[in-house]
Amino acid sequence: MSALIQNTARGPIALLTDYGWQGAYAGVLKAVILSINPAAVIFDITHDIAAQAVESGAFVLAQVAPYLPAGSIVVAVVDPGVGTDRAAVAVRLPGTTFIGPDNGLASGLFDPALRPDGPKAEPVILPHDCQAFRLQNPAFFHNPVSATFHGRDIFAPVAAHLSLGQTLNALGPSTDRILAFPAWRAKRGPDGSISGRVLSVDHFGNLITDIQFADVAQAPANVQIQTTIGELRLNGIQRTFHDGSEFLVYPGSSGFLEIARRDASAAAVLESGIGDPVIVEFLNQ
Amino acid sequence: MSALIQNTARGPIALLTDYGWQGAYAGVLKAVILSINPAAVIFDITHDIAAQAVESGAFVLAQVAPYLPAGSIVVAVVDPGVGTDRAAVAVRLPGTTFIGPDNGLASGLFDPALRPDGPKAEPVILPHDCQAFRLQNPAFFHNPVSATFHGRDIFAPVAAHLSLGQTLNALGPSTDRILAFPAWRAKRGPDGSISGRVLSVDHFGNLITDIQFADVAQAPANVQIQTTIGELRLNGIQRTFHDGSEFLVYPGSSGFLEIARRDASAAAVLESGIGDPVIVEFLNQ
Amino acid sequence: MSALIQNTARGPIALLTDYGWQGAYAGVLKAVILSINPAAVIFDITHDIAAQAVESGAFVLAQVAPYLPAGSIVVAVVDPGVGTDRAAVAVRLPGTTFIGPDNGLASGLFDPALRPDGPKAEPVILPHDCQAFRLQNPAFFHNPVSATFHGRDIFAPVAAHLSLGQTLNALGPSTDRILAFPAWRAKRGPDGSISGRVLSVDHFGNLITDIQFADVAQAPANVQIQTTIGELRLNGIQRTFHDGSEFLVYPGSSGFLEIARRDASAAAVLESGIGDPVIVEFLNQ
């Protein structure tokens, strides 16, 4: 075990699921954790990831990742493969521990440089400052384990035990690779244009793309930046919501280009959503 | 007062209401509790019980009940009778204290064997390891008490005082019975079939029935289990979401049969919801 | 600095935003706060204020204000002007500290007598028991500060530092006035009738008006109180939801008249919402 790696995670427990805010599921996670560690500090990232949308959950996790408290434990459950042979893992990264299914959901916590090239989630080898263990030791589960609610029976109890100081190596066999999605960084084509897609839609109806502002920001001053979504063409990049008239393109708070409509939902007006193509072109004036 | 009964409940305070997540109501409960006990640990079960759906709230409470931390206090408010002469109660059960209206909402915390037979909520006599008190002592209220927001004015302040160690018997007169809904256990007909109904619909659109898996699991191997909802007939019981093709029937995480559709919402596709009949038949092959 | 004013706010941190419960935004606020003050007590008022509806956010804040714990810090973000030259402020009131944009959102924490007469938010001079500072010291920010997410980069970190005991005067220059909305108190016309509007709609579909029950309650017994919304005329004021037959008018839990429909959503049935006019007339019988 690397000397670089902390043995314990005593920070707060952050929850991210697709359980929804209605019904018992999110509350059950908290009840289970507080039953094992009455002093646990728990906070919700969200429970409103679209049902079974693993990559969308990973992307939301990426937006929170830079701000997580030291020693925090993330219980993340977007888990269409629950009850099958998909693995359950604890992954210790510098500063944070991920607990959840091994289906790519942890991607948001990883350096993009470590993530695969391919179009879908693939196994990647963990760097030396991380370690992962499969969750196989029922001593840390709520037994009997159901086939449909591993958040309650495996992930929440494991997180609670870790928050009490339990070390990872008792949880099950170590593994040196876990599934990760490709980095969210739309690629440049031969003509210099960038072809991306909508990754997420927020509460305001703003469309968050996988086009990094850093890839657009270096354009020389005599070049017109043009963004196309559906039939809509937008010129230039604005700085704030007040700099555009109707629709506008601007660098979002996580470094990705976003498309908004002033005082309305761009998603609703454009009838646009997750997966829709977005193209940025650089036109000589 | 029975020697079996704890005097105090120092665990976390769990909230379950139909207030919704918008507006001030859920936040006001927390503000009131923290004003009285700044060290209280509060967690949300949900605030999204369907408006005034008392039995649905009781059912969600039943799903959380087995996982509640020792000494926890549940503030539960689904309360169409607020401001009328319906009683307000504190009910101490082994391990948990319920605070809320006496309208059947507490049913989810009770042993099904204690609950009535009839088709609707009826008074039941409390077992010896429980006790209940009517909330009538204004010393523990936020005064003046409104006619429409007892969560703020009665239930939250009483819970906060209990979490500080206040004993129940100062709250008001004791009572030996409270209202409870019949146990959720669909009955078997003369032909052996089970006639149940949809009790709840979760975030995924899965339909949760009142048919207990235990009542179906003993069927001999040469019997075909057939589940009917609306015009849809489904054969067999699956173990996980991955074992079915389109629609599937499986034992849910609380022991009830559920009906799901792979990668979609069964509720939406079937246009089905709370109260719809579900029948399980056992066919000789 | 006035001797009346507390130097520190060590109470819980309450969050009110229009970020929605989905996505990363609300979770990021909590992660930022716990990174700076791991012992902070955080609770949600709501994250479901209608997008960019500053006055609606201020009204929800007013409903919570009387119940906030002593020393509490409110992080409130409904901020259509983010990234422009609108000021960011910390306002210390007796018992509570507001952190957020200076756009009228803090109005809900102020004595209505201090608020302006006009039809929209205007600057008001702070009373002697309050003080305000512009947030301009980057030592308390998460740098670099984005142009679109001041909740994450300014408001949450400033609140966390205050919860650790930081005094306000290091945050930036003091100011003696902030923006406030007119008091919510519908005015009486020359004929004695009161012309108000719908301020908010709750989870039940109840319509909350800006007509104060106190302004209606003194009507003599021989006067018929008639409330008109759209084409609907309602006679009398009821006390509870059970006192009316279909639609009813009653004093809400914050002292304003509300319009409800029994066992249904008045907003949906009347197709009514925020801003719709409501008139109360006093008819001699």
CSV table of C-alpha atoms in Angstrom, one decimal, chain C residues 22-145:
chain,number,residue,atom,x,y,z
C,22,GLN,CA,-31.1,18.7,-9.5
C,23,GLY,CA,-27.5,19.1,-10.8
C,24,ALA,CA,-24.4,20.1,-8.8
C,25,TYR,CA,-25.1,23.6,-7.7
C,26,ALA,CA,-26.7,23.2,-4.3
C,27,GLY,CA,-24.3,20.4,-3.4
C,28,VAL,CA,-21.3,22.6,-4.3
C,29,LEU,CA,-22.4,25.3,-1.8
C,30,LYS,CA,-22.3,22.7,1.0
C,31,ALA,CA,-19.0,21.3,-0.1
C,32,VAL,CA,-17.4,24.8,-0.2
C,33,ILE,CA,-18.8,25.6,3.3
C,34,LEU,CA,-17.7,22.3,4.9
C,35,SER,CA,-14.2,22.7,3.3
C,36,ILE,CA,-13.7,26.0,5.2
C,37,ASN,CA,-15.6,25.1,8.3
C,38,PRO,CA,-16.0,21.3,8.8
C,39,ALA,CA,-18.2,21.9,11.9
C,40,ALA,CA,-20.7,24.2,10.1
C,41,VAL,CA,-24.3,23.3,10.6
C,42,ILE,CA,-26.0,23.8,7.3
C,43,PHE,CA,-29.7,23.5,6.4
C,44,ASP,CA,-31.7,24.1,3.3
C,45,ILE,CA,-34.6,26.5,3.2
C,46,THR,CA,-35.2,25.7,-0.4
C,47,HIS,CA,-33.4,25.6,-3.7
C,48,ASP,CA,-36.6,25.8,-5.7
C,49,ILE,CA,-37.4,29.5,-5.9
C,50,ALA,CA,-38.6,30.1,-9.5
C,51,ALA,CA,-35.6,30.9,-11.7
C,52,GLN,CA,-34.5,34.5,-11.2
C,53,ALA,CA,-37.6,35.4,-9.2
C,54,VAL,CA,-35.9,37.8,-6.7
C,55,GLU,CA,-39.1,39.1,-5.0
C,56,SER,CA,-40.5,35.5,-4.7
C,57,GLY,CA,-37.2,34.5,-3.0
C,58,ALA,CA,-37.5,37.5,-0.6
C,59,PHE,CA,-41.1,36.5,0.3
C,60,VAL,CA,-40.1,33.0,1.1
C,61,LEU,CA,-37.3,34.4,3.2
C,62,ALA,CA,-39.8,36.5,5.1
C,63,GLN,CA,-41.8,33.4,6.0
C,64,VAL,CA,-38.8,31.8,7.5
C,65,ALA,CA,-37.3,34.9,9.1
C,66,PRO,CA,-39.3,34.9,12.4
C,67,TYR,CA,-38.1,31.3,13.1
C,68,LEU,CA,-34.4,31.5,12.3
C,69,PRO,CA,-32.1,30.5,15.1
C,70,ALA,CA,-30.1,33.2,16.9
C,71,GLY,CA,-26.8,33.8,15.1
C,72,SER,CA,-27.9,32.2,11.9
C,73,ILE,CA,-26.3,33.1,8.6
C,74,VAL,CA,-28.5,33.1,5.5
C,75,VAL,CA,-26.9,32.4,2.1
C,76,ALA,CA,-29.5,33.6,-0.4
C,77,VAL,CA,-28.9,33.5,-4.1
C,78,VAL,CA,-31.5,34.5,-6.6
C,79,ASP,CA,-29.2,36.6,-8.8
C,80,PRO,CA,-30.1,37.5,-12.3
C,81,GLY,CA,-27.4,40.2,-12.2
C,82,VAL,CA,-24.5,37.9,-11.4
C,83,GLY,CA,-21.3,39.0,-13.1
C,84,THR,CA,-22.6,42.6,-13.6
C,85,ASP,CA,-21.9,45.5,-11.3
C,86,ARG,CA,-24.7,44.7,-8.9
C,87,ALA,CA,-23.2,44.7,-5.4
C,88,ALA,CA,-22.7,41.7,-3.2
C,89,VAL,CA,-23.4,42.3,0.5
C,90,ALA,CA,-23.3,41.0,4.0
C,91,VAL,CA,-26.1,42.5,6.1
C,92,ARG,CA,-26.1,42.0,9.9
C,93,LEU,CA,-29.5,42.3,11.4
C,94,PRO,CA,-30.4,41.5,15.0
C,95,GLY,CA,-30.0,37.7,15.3
C,96,THR,CA,-29.3,37.0,11.6
C,97,THR,CA,-26.7,37.8,8.9
C,98,PHE,CA,-27.7,37.9,5.2
C,99,ILE,CA,-25.1,37.0,2.6
C,100,GLY,CA,-26.1,37.5,-1.1
C,101,PRO,CA,-26.6,39.9,-3.9
C,102,ASP,CA,-27.9,43.5,-3.2
C,103,ASN,CA,-30.9,43.2,-5.3
C,104,GLY,CA,-33.8,43.3,-2.8
C,105,LEU,CA,-33.5,39.6,-1.8
C,106,ALA,CA,-32.7,40.6,1.8
C,107,SER,CA,-36.1,42.4,2.1
C,108,GLY,CA,-37.7,39.4,3.7
C,109,LEU,CA,-35.5,39.9,6.8
C,110,PHE,CA,-36.5,43.6,7.3
C,111,ASP,CA,-39.2,45.3,9.3
C,112,PRO,CA,-41.9,46.2,6.8
C,113,ALA,CA,-41.9,49.7,8.2
C,114,LEU,CA,-38.4,50.3,6.9
C,115,ARG,CA,-39.2,49.3,3.4
C,116,PRO,CA,-39.9,51.7,0.5
C,117,ASP,CA,-43.3,52.8,-0.8
C,118,GLY,CA,-42.7,52.5,-4.5
C,119,PRO,CA,-43.8,49.7,-6.8
C,120,LYS,CA,-40.3,48.2,-7.1
C,121,ALA,CA,-37.0,47.6,-5.1
C,122,GLU,CA,-35.4,50.8,-4.0
C,123,PRO,CA,-32.4,51.7,-1.8
C,124,VAL,CA,-33.3,52.1,1.9
C,125,ILE,CA,-31.2,53.4,4.8
C,126,LEU,CA,-30.4,50.7,7.3
C,127,PRO,CA,-31.6,51.2,10.9
C,128,HIS,CA,-29.1,51.6,13.7
C,129,ASP,CA,-29.3,48.0,14.8
C,130,CYS,CA,-28.1,46.8,11.4
C,131,GLN,CA,-24.9,47.1,9.4
C,132,ALA,CA,-23.9,46.1,5.9
C,133,PHE,CA,-20.6,45.6,4.1
C,134,ARG,CA,-19.9,45.1,0.4
C,135,LEU,CA,-18.1,41.8,-0.3
C,136,GLN,CA,-14.9,43.0,-2.0
C,137,ASN,CA,-12.1,41.3,-0.1
C,138,PRO,CA,-10.9,38.4,-2.2
C,139,ALA,CA,-9.2,36.9,0.9
C,140,PHE,CA,-12.6,35.4,1.7
C,141,PHE,CA,-13.5,34.2,-1.8
C,142,HIS,CA,-12.8,31.1,-3.8
C,143,ASN,CA,-10.5,32.4,-6.4
C,144,PRO,CA,-10.6,32.9,-9.3
C,145,VAL,CA,-14.1,34.2,-9.1
